[in-house]
Amino acid sequence: MAAVDHQSLLQPLSSEPSHPHERQRQGLESKSYEFAAKEGMQNGNAHQNDLGRVKRKPLQKQQQPGDKVNNVSNAIANLNGDAELDHEKAGLTSVKTPPGFYASLQQDEKEKPSPNQNEPHKDELKSGRKAGQRWHESAIRFAPLNVPLQRRLQTAMVLFHVLSIGLFLALFFFLCTLPILWPILIPYLVYCLLSGASTSGELSHRSERFRRSSIWSLFASYFPARLHRSEILPPTRKYIFGYHPHGIIAHGAFAAFSTEALGFSQLFPGITNTLLTLDSNFRIPLYRDWALRIGMASVSRESCTNLLSKGGRNGEGMGRAITIVVGGAREALDAKPDTLKLVLKRRKGFVKLAIRTGADLVPVLGFGENDLYDQFDPAKHPRVHKWQLWIKKMLGFTTPLFHGRGVFNYDIGLMPYRRPVNLVVGRPITIEQQVKPDEAYVEKVHQRYAEELARIWRDNRDEFAPDMTADLEIIE
């Protein structure tokens, strides 16, 4: 079929004027309006029939590489024949595009995917990064907000004990800022410096009611801590309990021997035990009164002698006991998890004290005490370790570099970890009293004491330290 001129299709249906005066001026025959209307309808139908027979001409533009129009023509050419416009059926004609047609319109030749690359499914989803992933994988694990009230109270009690010295000092300095209290604080400060209550051995400030308070049960259940005995101790003797290891702060010794949280008086009825600490702690205002109230005393020789020679059932110390953390500050430097290094070889002063006073020696081993804190490795930092030893030699105490958990997290802070502590009290080593201890007898008693410690370790390690690979090691 011949192609139709599109310009002619745009001309009016009839070029003759319809007005009678115009037709008369041009010398045309007049026509009625009815005849002109019928003629116009016939011309319009003929014009529409010509449009129905129109075929689209193919694009004559020369194909150029990378030309997006060329992609359109190629896609249409893949159809079977040219697309014919069917106005009689629908008025609009749609073309079914081949796969990848719209993607080709948006990509240049260099950006087109390779032929062997599979096209993703239309229903496949691609997700962005997961929100909060860095917080979930953080090195610090934060505690949840919905913690039971009992655990919150446990944490509060342990936190108070850890920070007790600093808190009492801060309270005292705050009171010093009030001039109205100066007439009371100045005499009190002098009394703290001159008082001998911590060394007299009279235990006049001790309060059994305070030691049995339920707040100490919260402290002990934080870890939790348990006290175990190997055999009953008769109350007709006097005793020196040697606690091992020191750990960082000796939390186990405080819970078992400075309070009744673990039931010491039930396991050892008739025995009054006193936990000993540095004499300098009893020069701290307000804190000294707290320590004396729970029955603590100085670890000085004078204090130990007075405690074991005064009071008791016979007025000479019968039924009394003291607890000494034998390893001291030096042993705290080796307090690392899954290790048990005891500073004992050269520690014989407590043995001589037992021989002079006639007190039986009772070794105590605290399983899990070293697991409450993490500490840096002295072998990797020898200079820092030497500096710590120098501090200990000059000041009598040391500063271990340690960390535990926090109040609101599980990985960093000054709080001890919630790990079980089991204190096993060994069998007593009977002592023959001597005014001047013989060196050979001191060595013999010291050897028996070390052997009893080793027995406690062998008999109880499978129950209280099943995952510990290191063995008991006695150093220095």
Coordinates of C-alpha atoms in Angstrom, one line a residue:
M1 CA 0.0 0.0 0.0
A2 CA 1.3 3.5 -0.9
A3 CA 2.3 5.7 2.0
V4 CA -0.1 8.5 2.9
D5 CA 1.1 12.1 3.0
H6 CA 0.7 13.2 6.6
Q7 CA 0.6 16.9 5.7
S8 CA -2.5 16.3 3.5
L9 CA -4.2 14.5 6.3
L10 CA -4.0 17.6 8.4
Q11 CA -6.0 19.7 5.9
P12 CA -9.7 20.5 6.6
L13 CA -12.3 18.0 5.3
S14 CA -13.7 20.6 2.7
S15 CA -12.2 23.8 1.4
E16 CA -15.6 25.2 0.2
P17 CA -17.1 28.0 2.3
S18 CA -20.3 27.1 4.1
H19 CA -21.8 30.5 4.4
P20 CA -24.4 31.4 1.6
H21 CA -23.0 34.9 1.0
E22 CA -19.4 33.6 0.6
R23 CA -20.5 30.9 -1.8
Q24 CA -22.4 33.5 -3.9
R25 CA -19.3 35.8 -4.0
Q26 CA -17.2 32.9 -5.3
G27 CA -19.8 31.9 -7.8
L28 CA -20.6 28.6 -6.2
E29 CA -23.9 26.9 -6.2
S30 CA -25.8 27.2 -3.0
K31 CA -26.3 24.1 -0.8
S32 CA -28.7 23.4 2.0
Y33 CA -27.3 22.8 5.4
E34 CA -28.6 19.2 5.4
F35 CA -26.7 18.4 2.2
A36 CA -23.5 20.0 3.5
A37 CA -23.7 18.0 6.8
K38 CA -24.1 14.7 5.0
E39 CA -21.2 15.4 2.6
G40 CA -19.0 16.3 5.6
M41 CA -19.8 13.0 7.3
Q42 CA -18.9 11.0 4.2
N43 CA -15.5 12.8 3.8
G44 CA -14.7 12.2 7.5
N45 CA -15.3 8.4 7.3
A46 CA -13.1 8.2 4.3
H47 CA -10.3 10.1 6.1
Q48 CA -10.5 7.7 9.1
N49 CA -10.3 4.7 6.9
D50 CA -7.1 6.0 5.4
L51 CA -5.6 6.3 8.9
G52 CA -6.5 2.7 9.7
R53 CA -4.4 1.5 6.8
V54 CA -1.3 3.5 7.7
K55 CA 1.8 1.4 8.5
R56 CA 4.7 2.7 10.5
K57 CA 7.8 3.3 8.5
P58 CA 11.0 1.7 9.9
L59 CA 13.6 4.1 11.5
Q60 CA 16.1 5.3 8.9
K61 CA 18.7 6.6 11.4
Q62 CA 22.1 4.9 11.0
Q63 CA 23.0 2.7 14.0
Q64 CA 25.7 4.2 16.1
P65 CA 27.6 2.3 18.9
G66 CA 26.3 3.2 22.3
D67 CA 23.2 4.9 20.9
K68 CA 20.2 4.3 23.2
V69 CA 17.7 4.9 20.3
N70 CA 19.4 2.1 18.4
N71 CA 18.6 -0.2 21.4
V72 CA 14.9 0.7 21.1
S73 CA 14.8 -0.1 17.4
N74 CA 16.7 -3.3 17.9
A75 CA 14.3 -4.4 20.6
I76 CA 11.3 -3.6 18.3
A77 CA 12.9 -5.4 15.4
N78 CA 13.0 -8.6 17.4
L79 CA 9.2 -8.7 17.1
N80 CA 7.6 -10.7 14.3
G81 CA 7.1 -7.9 11.7
D82 CA 6.4 -4.2 12.3
A83 CA 3.9 -3.3 15.0
E84 CA 0.6 -2.4 13.4
L85 CA -1.6 0.3 15.1
D86 CA -5.1 -1.1 15.5
H87 CA -7.4 1.9 16.3
E88 CA -10.6 0.0 15.6
K89 CA -10.0 -2.5 18.5
A90 CA -8.3 -0.5 21.2
G91 CA -7.1 2.9 20.1
L92 CA -3.6 2.2 21.7
T93 CA -1.1 -0.4 20.7
S94 CA 1.4 -1.7 23.3
V95 CA 4.6 -3.6 22.5
K96 CA 5.9 -6.5 24.6
T97 CA 9.5 -5.8 25.4
P98 CA 12.1 -8.5 25.5
P99 CA 14.0 -9.3 28.7
G100 CA 16.5 -6.7 29.7
F101 CA 15.0 -4.0 27.5
Y102 CA 14.6 -1.3 30.1
A103 CA 18.0 -2.1 31.6
S104 CA 19.5 -1.4 28.2
L105 CA 18.0 2.0 28.1
Q106 CA 19.8 3.0 31.3
Q107 CA 23.3 1.6 30.5
D108 CA 25.9 2.4 28.0
E109 CA 27.7 -0.2 26.1
K110 CA 30.6 -0.4 28.6
E111 CA 28.2 -0.7 31.5
K112 CA 26.1 -3.5 30.1
P113 CA 26.4 -6.8 32.0
S114 CA 28.2 -9.6 30.3
P115 CA 26.0 -12.1 28.4
N116 CA 26.7 -14.9 30.9
Q117 CA 25.7 -12.9 33.9
N118 CA 22.4 -13.9 35.3
E119 CA 19.8 -11.2 35.7
P120 CA 18.5 -11.0 39.4
H121 CA 15.0 -12.1 40.0
K122 CA 12.5 -9.3 40.2
D123 CA 11.3 -10.6 43.7
E124 CA 14.8 -10.8 45.2
L125 CA 15.6 -8.2 47.9
K126 CA 18.8 -6.6 48.8
S127 CA 19.2 -5.3 52.3
G128 CA 21.4 -2.6 53.8
R129 CA 23.6 -2.9 56.8
K130 CA 22.0 -4.0 60.1
A131 CA 21.5 -1.2 62.5
G132 CA 23.1 -1.5 65.9
Q133 CA 25.6 -4.2 64.8
R134 CA 28.6 -2.3 66.2
W135 CA 26.9 -2.0 69.6
H136 CA 26.1 -5.8 69.6
E137 CA 29.7 -6.6 68.8
S138 CA 31.1 -4.1 71.3
A139 CA 34.0 -5.2 73.5
I140 CA 32.2 -3.9 76.5
R141 CA 29.0 -5.9 77.5
F142 CA 26.5 -3.7 79.2
A143 CA 24.2 -5.0 81.9
P144 CA 20.5 -5.1 81.2
L145 CA 18.1 -2.7 82.9
N146 CA 15.7 -5.4 84.2
V147 CA 18.0 -6.7 86.9
P148 CA 16.3 -8.3 89.9
L149 CA 16.3 -6.1 93.0
Q150 CA 18.3 -8.6 95.0
R151 CA 21.2 -8.5 92.6
R152 CA 21.1 -4.7 92.6
L153 CA 21.4 -4.8 96.4
Q154 CA 24.3 -7.3 96.2
T155 CA 26.1 -5.0 93.8
A156 CA 25.5 -2.0 96.0
M157 CA 26.9 -3.7 99.1
V158 CA 30.0 -4.9 97.4
L159 CA 30.5 -1.5 95.8
F160 CA 30.3 0.2 99.2
H161 CA 32.9 -2.2 100.6
V162 CA 35.3 -1.7 97.7
L163 CA 35.0 2.1 98.0
S164 CA 34.6 2.3 101.7
I165 CA 37.9 4.0 102.5
G166 CA 37.4 6.7 99.9
L167 CA 33.8 7.3 100.8
F168 CA 34.6 7.8 104.5
L169 CA 37.4 10.1 103.7
A170 CA 35.2 12.1 101.4
L171 CA 32.6 12.4 104.1
F172 CA 35.1 13.5 106.7
F173 CA 36.5 16.2 104.4
F174 CA 33.0 17.4 103.7
L175 CA 32.3 17.7 107.4
C176 CA 35.5 19.7 107.7
T177 CA 34.0 22.4 105.4
L178 CA 31.4 23.1 108.1
P179 CA 33.0 25.4 110.7
I180 CA 30.3 24.7 113.2
L181 CA 31.6 21.1 113.4
W182 CA 35.3 22.0 114.0
P183 CA 35.1 21.9 117.8
I184 CA 34.1 18.2 117.4
L185 CA 36.2 17.2 114.5
I186 CA 39.6 18.5 115.8
P187 CA 39.5 16.5 119.1
Y188 CA 38.2 13.5 117.1
L189 CA 41.1 13.6 114.7
V190 CA 43.6 13.7 117.6
Y191 CA 41.8 10.7 119.1
C192 CA 42.2 8.8 115.9
L193 CA 45.9 9.4 115.8
L194 CA 46.5 8.4 119.5
S195 CA 43.9 5.7 120.0
G196 CA 45.1 2.2 120.7
A197 CA 41.8 0.4 120.3
S198 CA 43.1 -1.5 117.3
T199 CA 46.0 -3.0 119.2
S200 CA 44.7 -3.4 122.8
G201 CA 43.1 -6.8 122.1
E202 CA 40.0 -5.9 124.2
L203 CA 37.6 -5.8 121.2
S204 CA 35.6 -3.1 123.1
H205 CA 34.2 -1.6 119.9
R206 CA 33.1 -5.0 118.4
S207 CA 29.4 -5.4 117.8
E208 CA 28.1 -8.9 117.3
R209 CA 24.7 -7.5 116.2
F210 CA 26.4 -5.5 113.4
R211 CA 28.4 -8.6 112.3
R212 CA 25.2 -10.6 112.0
S213 CA 23.4 -8.0 110.0
S214 CA 21.6 -9.2 106.9
I215 CA 23.5 -6.7 104.7
W216 CA 26.5 -9.0 104.9
S217 CA 24.5 -11.8 103.5
L218 CA 24.0 -9.6 100.4
F219 CA 27.8 -9.1 100.2
A220 CA 28.6 -12.8 100.4
S221 CA 25.9 -13.9 98.0
Y222 CA 27.2 -11.6 95.3
F223 CA 30.0 -14.0 94.4
P224 CA 28.7 -16.3 96.0
A225 CA 31.0 -17.3 98.8
R226 CA 30.9 -20.5 101.0
L227 CA 32.8 -21.6 104.1
H228 CA 33.8 -25.3 104.6
R229 CA 35.5 -27.0 107.5
S230 CA 37.7 -30.1 107.6
E231 CA 37.0 -30.9 111.2
I232 CA 35.6 -29.3 114.4
L233 CA 38.0 -27.1 116.4
P234 CA 37.6 -27.4 120.2
P235 CA 37.0 -24.0 121.9
T236 CA 39.5 -24.8 124.6
R237 CA 42.4 -23.8 122.4
K238 CA 43.5 -20.6 120.7
Y239 CA 44.1 -20.5 117.0
I240 CA 45.8 -18.6 114.2
F241 CA 44.0 -18.9 110.8
G242 CA 46.3 -18.4 107.9
Y243 CA 44.4 -17.3 104.8
H244 CA 45.7 -18.0 101.3
P245 CA 45.8 -16.4 98.7
H246 CA 45.6 -12.7 99.3
G247 CA 44.0 -11.9 96.0
I248 CA 43.5 -8.2 95.2
I249 CA 41.3 -7.2 98.2
A250 CA 40.8 -10.6 100.0
H251 CA 37.0 -10.5 99.7
G252 CA 36.7 -14.1 100.8
A253 CA 38.5 -13.5 104.1
F254 CA 36.3 -10.5 104.8
A255 CA 33.1 -12.4 104.2
A256 CA 34.1 -15.4 106.3
F257 CA 36.0 -14.0 109.2
S258 CA 34.8 -10.4 109.6
T259 CA 31.1 -11.1 109.4
E260 CA 28.7 -13.9 110.2
A261 CA 27.5 -14.0 106.6
L262 CA 29.0 -17.5 106.0
G263 CA 28.1 -18.9 109.5
F264 CA 31.5 -19.0 111.1
S265 CA 30.0 -19.3 114.7
Q266 CA 27.9 -22.2 113.6
L267 CA 30.8 -24.2 112.1
F268 CA 33.1 -23.3 115.0
P269 CA 31.0 -22.6 118.0
G270 CA 32.7 -21.0 121.0
I271 CA 35.5 -19.4 119.0
T272 CA 35.8 -15.6 118.6
N273 CA 37.7 -14.8 115.4
T274 CA 39.2 -11.4 114.5
L275 CA 40.4 -10.5 111.0
L276 CA 43.6 -8.4 111.0
T277 CA 44.5 -5.6 108.6
L278 CA 47.1 -2.9 108.2
D279 CA 47.5 -0.6 111.2
S280 CA 47.5 2.4 109.0
N281 CA 43.8 1.7 108.2
F282 CA 42.9 2.6 111.8
R283 CA 44.2 6.1 111.4
I284 CA 41.6 7.0 108.8
P285 CA 38.8 9.0 110.3
L286 CA 35.4 7.4 110.3
Y287 CA 36.6 4.3 108.5
R288 CA 38.5 3.1 111.7
D289 CA 35.2 3.2 113.6
W290 CA 33.5 1.1 110.9
A291 CA 36.4 -1.4 110.9
L292 CA 36.4 -1.7 114.7
R293 CA 32.7 -2.2 114.8
I294 CA 32.8 -5.3 112.6
G295 CA 35.6 -6.7 114.9
M296 CA 38.7 -6.0 112.8
A297 CA 42.1 -5.2 114.4
S298 CA 45.6 -4.3 113.6
V299 CA 48.0 -6.9 112.2
S300 CA 50.9 -5.6 114.3
R301 CA 52.8 -7.9 116.6
E302 CA 51.5 -6.1 119.7
S303 CA 47.9 -6.5 118.5
C304 CA 48.3 -10.2 117.7
T305 CA 49.9 -10.9 121.1
N306 CA 47.2 -9.1 123.0
L307 CA 44.4 -10.8 121.2
L308 CA 45.8 -14.2 121.9
S309 CA 46.7 -13.6 125.6
K310 CA 43.7 -11.5 126.8
G311 CA 40.0 -12.3 127.2
G312 CA 38.5 -15.6 126.2
R313 CA 37.1 -18.3 128.6
N314 CA 40.0 -18.1 131.0
G315 CA 41.1 -14.5 130.5
E316 CA 44.2 -15.7 128.7
G317 CA 42.9 -16.1 125.2
M318 CA 41.3 -19.5 125.4
G319 CA 38.7 -19.7 122.6
R320 CA 40.1 -16.8 120.7
A321 CA 41.4 -16.8 117.1
I322 CA 42.9 -14.3 114.7
T323 CA 43.0 -14.5 110.9
I324 CA 46.2 -13.3 109.0
V325 CA 46.4 -13.0 105.3
V326 CA 49.9 -14.5 105.2
G327 CA 50.9 -13.5 101.6
G328 CA 50.2 -9.9 102.2
A329 CA 50.6 -7.2 99.5
R330 CA 53.4 -9.1 97.8
E331 CA 51.1 -12.0 97.0
A332 CA 48.6 -9.6 95.5
L333 CA 51.0 -9.0 92.6
D334 CA 50.6 -12.6 91.6
A335 CA 46.8 -12.7 91.9
K336 CA 45.7 -13.8 88.4
P337 CA 42.9 -16.0 87.3
D338 CA 43.6 -19.7 87.0
T339 CA 46.8 -19.5 89.1
L340 CA 47.6 -20.2 92.7
K341 CA 51.0 -18.8 93.7
L342 CA 51.5 -18.5 97.5
V343 CA 54.2 -16.3 99.1
L344 CA 55.1 -18.6 102.0
K345 CA 58.7 -19.9 101.9
R346 CA 60.1 -16.9 103.8
R347 CA 56.9 -16.1 105.8
K348 CA 57.7 -17.6 109.2
G349 CA 56.7 -14.7 111.5
F350 CA 53.2 -16.1 112.0
V351 CA 54.7 -19.5 112.9
K352 CA 56.9 -17.9 115.6
L353 CA 53.9 -16.0 116.9
A354 CA 52.0 -19.3 117.2
I355 CA 54.8 -20.9 119.1
R356 CA 55.2 -18.0 121.5
T357 CA 51.5 -17.7 122.3
G358 CA 50.7 -21.5 122.1
A359 CA 48.1 -21.0 119.4
D360 CA 47.4 -23.8 116.9
L361 CA 47.9 -23.1 113.2
V362 CA 44.9 -23.6 110.9
P363 CA 45.6 -23.1 107.2
V364 CA 42.7 -21.8 105.0
L365 CA 42.7 -22.0 101.2
G366 CA 40.3 -19.7 99.3
F367 CA 39.4 -21.4 95.9
G368 CA 38.4 -18.7 93.4
E369 CA 39.9 -15.7 95.3
N370 CA 42.4 -15.0 92.5
D371 CA 39.6 -15.2 89.9
L372 CA 37.7 -12.1 91.1
Y373 CA 40.0 -9.7 89.1
D374 CA 42.1 -9.6 86.0
Q375 CA 45.7 -8.3 86.4
F376 CA 48.5 -7.5 83.9
D377 CA 51.2 -10.0 83.5
P378 CA 54.4 -9.1 85.4
A379 CA 56.5 -11.2 83.0
K380 CA 55.6 -9.0 80.1
H381 CA 56.1 -5.7 82.1
P382 CA 59.2 -6.3 84.4
R383 CA 59.9 -2.6 84.9
V384 CA 56.4 -2.0 86.2
H385 CA 56.7 -5.0 88.4
K386 CA 59.9 -3.7 89.9
W387 CA 58.3 -0.4 90.6
Q388 CA 55.5 -2.1 92.4
L389 CA 57.9 -4.0 94.6
W390 CA 59.7 -0.7 95.4
I391 CA 56.4 0.9 96.4
K392 CA 55.7 -2.1 98.7
K393 CA 59.1 -1.9 100.3
M394 CA 58.9 1.9 101.0
L395 CA 55.2 2.2 102.0
G396 CA 54.3 -1.3 103.2
F397 CA 51.7 -1.8 100.6
T398 CA 51.6 -2.1 96.8
T399 CA 49.4 -1.0 94.0
P400 CA 48.5 -3.9 91.7
L401 CA 47.3 -2.9 88.2
F402 CA 44.0 -4.7 88.0
H403 CA 40.4 -4.4 86.7
G404 CA 37.2 -6.3 87.2
R405 CA 33.7 -5.5 86.1
G406 CA 31.7 -2.3 86.4
V407 CA 28.3 -1.5 88.0
F408 CA 26.6 -1.3 84.6
N409 CA 28.9 -3.5 82.5
Y410 CA 30.6 -6.8 82.7
D411 CA 34.1 -6.1 81.5
I412 CA 35.8 -3.1 83.1
G413 CA 35.6 -1.5 86.5
L414 CA 36.6 -1.9 90.1
M415 CA 33.9 -4.3 91.0
P416 CA 34.9 -8.0 91.4
Y417 CA 33.5 -10.5 89.0
R418 CA 30.6 -12.7 90.1
R419 CA 32.6 -15.9 90.5
P420 CA 32.3 -18.4 93.3
V421 CA 34.7 -18.4 96.2
N422 CA 35.0 -21.5 98.4
L423 CA 37.0 -21.2 101.6
V424 CA 38.2 -24.5 103.0
V425 CA 39.4 -24.6 106.6
G426 CA 42.1 -27.3 107.1
R427 CA 43.0 -29.4 110.0
P428 CA 44.8 -27.7 113.0
I429 CA 48.5 -28.1 113.6
T430 CA 49.0 -28.5 117.3
I431 CA 51.7 -26.2 118.7
E432 CA 53.9 -26.6 121.8
Q433 CA 54.4 -23.2 123.4
Q434 CA 57.9 -21.9 123.7
V435 CA 58.9 -18.5 125.0
K436 CA 61.9 -18.4 122.6
P437 CA 61.0 -20.5 119.5
D438 CA 63.7 -22.9 118.4
E439 CA 64.7 -22.4 114.7
A440 CA 64.5 -26.2 114.0
Y441 CA 61.0 -26.4 115.5
V442 CA 59.9 -23.3 113.5
E443 CA 61.1 -25.1 110.3
K444 CA 59.3 -28.2 111.3
V445 CA 56.0 -26.4 112.0
H446 CA 56.3 -24.4 108.8
Q447 CA 56.8 -27.6 106.8
R448 CA 53.7 -29.2 108.3
Y449 CA 51.7 -26.1 107.6
A450 CA 52.8 -26.2 103.9
E451 CA 51.9 -29.9 103.7
E452 CA 48.4 -29.2 105.1
L453 CA 47.9 -26.5 102.5
A454 CA 48.9 -28.9 99.8
R455 CA 46.5 -31.6 101.2
I456 CA 43.6 -29.1 101.1
W457 CA 44.4 -28.3 97.4
R458 CA 44.6 -32.0 96.4
D459 CA 41.4 -33.1 98.1
N460 CA 39.3 -30.2 96.9
R461 CA 40.6 -29.0 93.6
D462 CA 38.3 -31.3 91.6
E463 CA 35.3 -29.9 93.3
F464 CA 36.1 -26.2 93.6
A465 CA 38.6 -25.7 90.7
P466 CA 37.8 -28.3 88.1
D467 CA 38.8 -26.1 85.1
M468 CA 42.1 -24.9 86.7
T469 CA 45.2 -26.4 84.9
A470 CA 47.9 -24.8 87.0
D471 CA 49.0 -26.5 90.2
L472 CA 49.6 -25.0 93.6
E473 CA 52.9 -23.2 93.7
I474 CA 54.7 -21.9 96.8
I475 CA 57.1 -19.1 96.0
E476 CA 59.4 -16.9 98.1

